[in-house]
mmCIF file of C-alpha atoms in Angstrom:
data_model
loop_
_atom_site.group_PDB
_atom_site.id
_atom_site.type_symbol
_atom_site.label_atom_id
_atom_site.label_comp_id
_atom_site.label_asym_id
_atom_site.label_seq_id
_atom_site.Cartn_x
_atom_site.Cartn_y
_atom_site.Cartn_z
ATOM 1 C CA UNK V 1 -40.863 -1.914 126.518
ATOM 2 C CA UNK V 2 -40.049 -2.282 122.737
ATOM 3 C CA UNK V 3 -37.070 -3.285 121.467
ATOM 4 C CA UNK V 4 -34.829 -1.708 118.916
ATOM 5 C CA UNK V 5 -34.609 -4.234 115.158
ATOM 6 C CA UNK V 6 -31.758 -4.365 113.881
ATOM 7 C CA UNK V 7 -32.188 -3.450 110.304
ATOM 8 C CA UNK V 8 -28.626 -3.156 109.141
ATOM 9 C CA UNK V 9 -25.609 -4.163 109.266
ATOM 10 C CA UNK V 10 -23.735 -2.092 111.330
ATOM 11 C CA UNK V 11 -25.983 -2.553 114.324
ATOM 12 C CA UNK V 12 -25.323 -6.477 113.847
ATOM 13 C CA UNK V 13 -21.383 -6.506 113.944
ATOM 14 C CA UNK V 14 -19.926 -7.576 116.625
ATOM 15 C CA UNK V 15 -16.382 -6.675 117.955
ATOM 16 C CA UNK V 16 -16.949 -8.360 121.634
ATOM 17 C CA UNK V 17 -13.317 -9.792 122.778
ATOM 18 C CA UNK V 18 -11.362 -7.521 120.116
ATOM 19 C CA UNK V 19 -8.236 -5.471 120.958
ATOM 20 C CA UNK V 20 -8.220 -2.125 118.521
ATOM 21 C CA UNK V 21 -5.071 0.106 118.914
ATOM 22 C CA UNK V 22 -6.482 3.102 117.818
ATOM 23 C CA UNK V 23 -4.355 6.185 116.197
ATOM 24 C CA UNK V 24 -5.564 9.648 116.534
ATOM 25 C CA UNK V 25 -3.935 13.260 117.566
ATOM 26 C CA UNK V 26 -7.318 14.648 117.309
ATOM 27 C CA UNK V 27 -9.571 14.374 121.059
ATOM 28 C CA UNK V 28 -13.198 14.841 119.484
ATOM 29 C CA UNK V 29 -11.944 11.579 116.658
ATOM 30 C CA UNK V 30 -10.763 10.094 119.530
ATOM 31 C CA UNK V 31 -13.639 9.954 121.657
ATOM 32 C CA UNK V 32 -16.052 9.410 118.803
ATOM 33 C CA UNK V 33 -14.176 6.436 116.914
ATOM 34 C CA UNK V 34 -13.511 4.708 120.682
ATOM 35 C CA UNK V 35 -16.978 5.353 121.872
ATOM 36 C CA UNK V 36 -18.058 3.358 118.679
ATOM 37 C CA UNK V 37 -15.758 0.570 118.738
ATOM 38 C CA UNK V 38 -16.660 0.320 122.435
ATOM 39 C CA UNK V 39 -20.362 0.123 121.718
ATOM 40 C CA UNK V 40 -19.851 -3.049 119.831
ATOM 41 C CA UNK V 41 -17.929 -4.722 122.271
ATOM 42 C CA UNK V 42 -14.133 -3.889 121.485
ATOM 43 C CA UNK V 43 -11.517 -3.149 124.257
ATOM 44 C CA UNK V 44 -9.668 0.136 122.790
ATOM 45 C CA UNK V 45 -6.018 0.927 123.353
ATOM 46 C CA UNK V 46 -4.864 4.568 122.150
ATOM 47 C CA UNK V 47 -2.361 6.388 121.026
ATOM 48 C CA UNK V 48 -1.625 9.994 120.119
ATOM 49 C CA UNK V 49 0.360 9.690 116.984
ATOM 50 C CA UNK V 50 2.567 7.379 115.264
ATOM 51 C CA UNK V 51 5.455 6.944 117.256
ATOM 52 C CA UNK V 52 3.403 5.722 120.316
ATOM 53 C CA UNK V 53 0.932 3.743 117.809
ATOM 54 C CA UNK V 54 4.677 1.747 117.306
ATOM 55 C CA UNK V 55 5.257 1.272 120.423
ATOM 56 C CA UNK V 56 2.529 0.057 121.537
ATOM 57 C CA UNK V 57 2.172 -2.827 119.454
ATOM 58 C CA UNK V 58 5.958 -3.372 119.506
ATOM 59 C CA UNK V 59 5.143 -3.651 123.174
ATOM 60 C CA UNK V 60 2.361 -5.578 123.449
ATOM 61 C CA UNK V 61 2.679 -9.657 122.611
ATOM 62 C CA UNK V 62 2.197 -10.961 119.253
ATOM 63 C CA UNK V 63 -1.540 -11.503 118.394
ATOM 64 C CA UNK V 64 -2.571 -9.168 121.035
ATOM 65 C CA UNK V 65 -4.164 -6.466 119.301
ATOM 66 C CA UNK V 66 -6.920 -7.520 116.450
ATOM 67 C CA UNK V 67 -7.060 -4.554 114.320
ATOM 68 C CA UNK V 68 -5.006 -1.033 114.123
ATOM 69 C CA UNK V 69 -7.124 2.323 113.106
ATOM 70 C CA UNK V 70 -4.884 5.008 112.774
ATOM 71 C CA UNK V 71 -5.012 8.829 110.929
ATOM 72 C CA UNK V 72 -2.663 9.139 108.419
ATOM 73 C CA UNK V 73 -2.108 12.645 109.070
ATOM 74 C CA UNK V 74 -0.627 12.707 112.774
ATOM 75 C CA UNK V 75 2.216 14.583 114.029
ATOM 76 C CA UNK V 76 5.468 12.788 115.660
ATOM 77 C CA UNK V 77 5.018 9.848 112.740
ATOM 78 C CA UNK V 78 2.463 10.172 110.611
ATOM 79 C CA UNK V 79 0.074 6.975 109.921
ATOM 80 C CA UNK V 80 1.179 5.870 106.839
ATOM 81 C CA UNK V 81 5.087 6.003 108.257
ATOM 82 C CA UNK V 82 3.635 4.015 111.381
ATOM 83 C CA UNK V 83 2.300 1.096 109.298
ATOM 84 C CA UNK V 84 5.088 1.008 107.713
ATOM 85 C CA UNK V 85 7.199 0.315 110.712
ATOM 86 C CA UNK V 86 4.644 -1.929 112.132
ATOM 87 C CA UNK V 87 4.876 -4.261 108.493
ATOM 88 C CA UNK V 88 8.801 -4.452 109.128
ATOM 89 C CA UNK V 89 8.485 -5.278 112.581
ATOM 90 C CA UNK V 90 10.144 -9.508 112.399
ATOM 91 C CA UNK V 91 7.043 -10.496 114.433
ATOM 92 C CA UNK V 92 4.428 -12.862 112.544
ATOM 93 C CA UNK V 93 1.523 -10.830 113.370
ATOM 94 C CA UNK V 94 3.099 -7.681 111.980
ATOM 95 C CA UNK V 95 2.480 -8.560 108.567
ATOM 96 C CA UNK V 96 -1.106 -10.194 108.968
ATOM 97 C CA UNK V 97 -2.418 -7.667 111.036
ATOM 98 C CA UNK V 98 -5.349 -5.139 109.505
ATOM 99 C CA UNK V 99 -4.249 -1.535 109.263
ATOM 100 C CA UNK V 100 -7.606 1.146 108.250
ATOM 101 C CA UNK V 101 -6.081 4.249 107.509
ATOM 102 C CA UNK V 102 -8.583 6.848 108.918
ATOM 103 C CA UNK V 103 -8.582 10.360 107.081
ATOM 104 C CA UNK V 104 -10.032 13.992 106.877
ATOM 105 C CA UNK V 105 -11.599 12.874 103.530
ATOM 106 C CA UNK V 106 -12.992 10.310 100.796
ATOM 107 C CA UNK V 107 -10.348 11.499 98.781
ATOM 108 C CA UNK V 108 -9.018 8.561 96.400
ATOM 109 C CA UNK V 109 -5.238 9.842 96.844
ATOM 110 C CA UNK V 110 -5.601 9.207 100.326
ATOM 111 C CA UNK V 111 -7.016 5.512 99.899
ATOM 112 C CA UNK V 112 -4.307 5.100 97.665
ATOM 113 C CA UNK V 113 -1.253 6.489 99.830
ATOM 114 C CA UNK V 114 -2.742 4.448 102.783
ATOM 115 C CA UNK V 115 -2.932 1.062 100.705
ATOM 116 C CA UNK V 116 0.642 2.089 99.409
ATOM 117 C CA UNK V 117 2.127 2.117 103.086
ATOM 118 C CA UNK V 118 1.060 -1.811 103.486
ATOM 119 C CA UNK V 119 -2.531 -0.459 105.283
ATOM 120 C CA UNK V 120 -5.977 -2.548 103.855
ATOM 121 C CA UNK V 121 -8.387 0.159 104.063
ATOM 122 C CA UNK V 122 -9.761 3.672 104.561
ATOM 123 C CA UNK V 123 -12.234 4.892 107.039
ATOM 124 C CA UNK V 124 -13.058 8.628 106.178
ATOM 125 C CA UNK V 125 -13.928 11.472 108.937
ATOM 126 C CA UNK V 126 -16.362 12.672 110.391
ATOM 127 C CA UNK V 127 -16.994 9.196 110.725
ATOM 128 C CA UNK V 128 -20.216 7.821 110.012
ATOM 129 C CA UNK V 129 -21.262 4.653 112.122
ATOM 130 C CA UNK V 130 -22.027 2.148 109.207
ATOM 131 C CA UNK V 131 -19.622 3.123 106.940
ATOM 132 C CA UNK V 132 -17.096 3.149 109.512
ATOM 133 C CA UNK V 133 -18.085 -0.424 110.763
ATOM 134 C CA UNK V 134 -18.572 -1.894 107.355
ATOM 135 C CA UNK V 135 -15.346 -1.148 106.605
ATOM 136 C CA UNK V 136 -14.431 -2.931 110.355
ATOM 137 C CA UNK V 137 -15.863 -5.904 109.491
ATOM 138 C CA UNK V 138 -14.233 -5.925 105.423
ATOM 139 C CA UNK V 139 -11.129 -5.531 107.516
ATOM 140 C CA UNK V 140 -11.355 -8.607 109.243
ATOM 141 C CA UNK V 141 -13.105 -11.314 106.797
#
């Protein structure tokens, strides 16, 4: 049987062994941006909005997670007031830790509010699977 090339570069990243904590209040994001992060190999932890984004890594032990996506534009917390929290967190992955802001557009303001609240990047929805993994794999150079 023939085998599929890979011809760019989002079929070559790899995210095997990663932890994501990923932010969303929307199901259909949800499913779609776990469903791709799971495809390349990354164990997925969710949360439904900010608050429990917070908790979740306050929770969990420093280093755990590898990477935080999270909409900026969530009820109970919104994104940006999440990464916030997480950056003041006295931990010494709190600071280190990539944040992608993920948002209903390509909209400049939003890149800039997100890179304003201490986050690295900006994934824009409906997600498409390269840019969303090139921006992945920016993230964590």
């Amino acid at each position: 049987t023939p085998t599929a090339v890979a011809d760019n570069t989002a079929d070559s990243i790899d995210l095997t062994g990663m932890q994501i904590l990923l932010a969303e209040d929307n199901d259909l994001n949800m499913e779609i941006a776990e469903f791709l992060l799971q495809e390349h190999g990354a164990t997925v932890s969710r949360a439904w909005n900010g608050r429990e984004a917070l908790e979740l890594f306050s929770a969990s032990a420093p280093g755990y997670y590898d990477l935080i996506l999270m909409d900026i534009m969530m009820p109970v917390m919104d994104g940006t007031a999440a990464a916030r929290a997480i950056r003041a967190l006295p931990r010494p992955d709190a600071k280190a830790i990539p944040i992608l802001a993920m948002t209903a557009n390509a909209f400049d303001e939003d890149r800039k509010k997100a890179l304003a609240a201490g986050m690295n990047g900006h994934i824009a929805k409906p997600f498409k699977v390269e840019t969303m993994l090139e921006e992945l794999e920016l993230a964590l150079l």
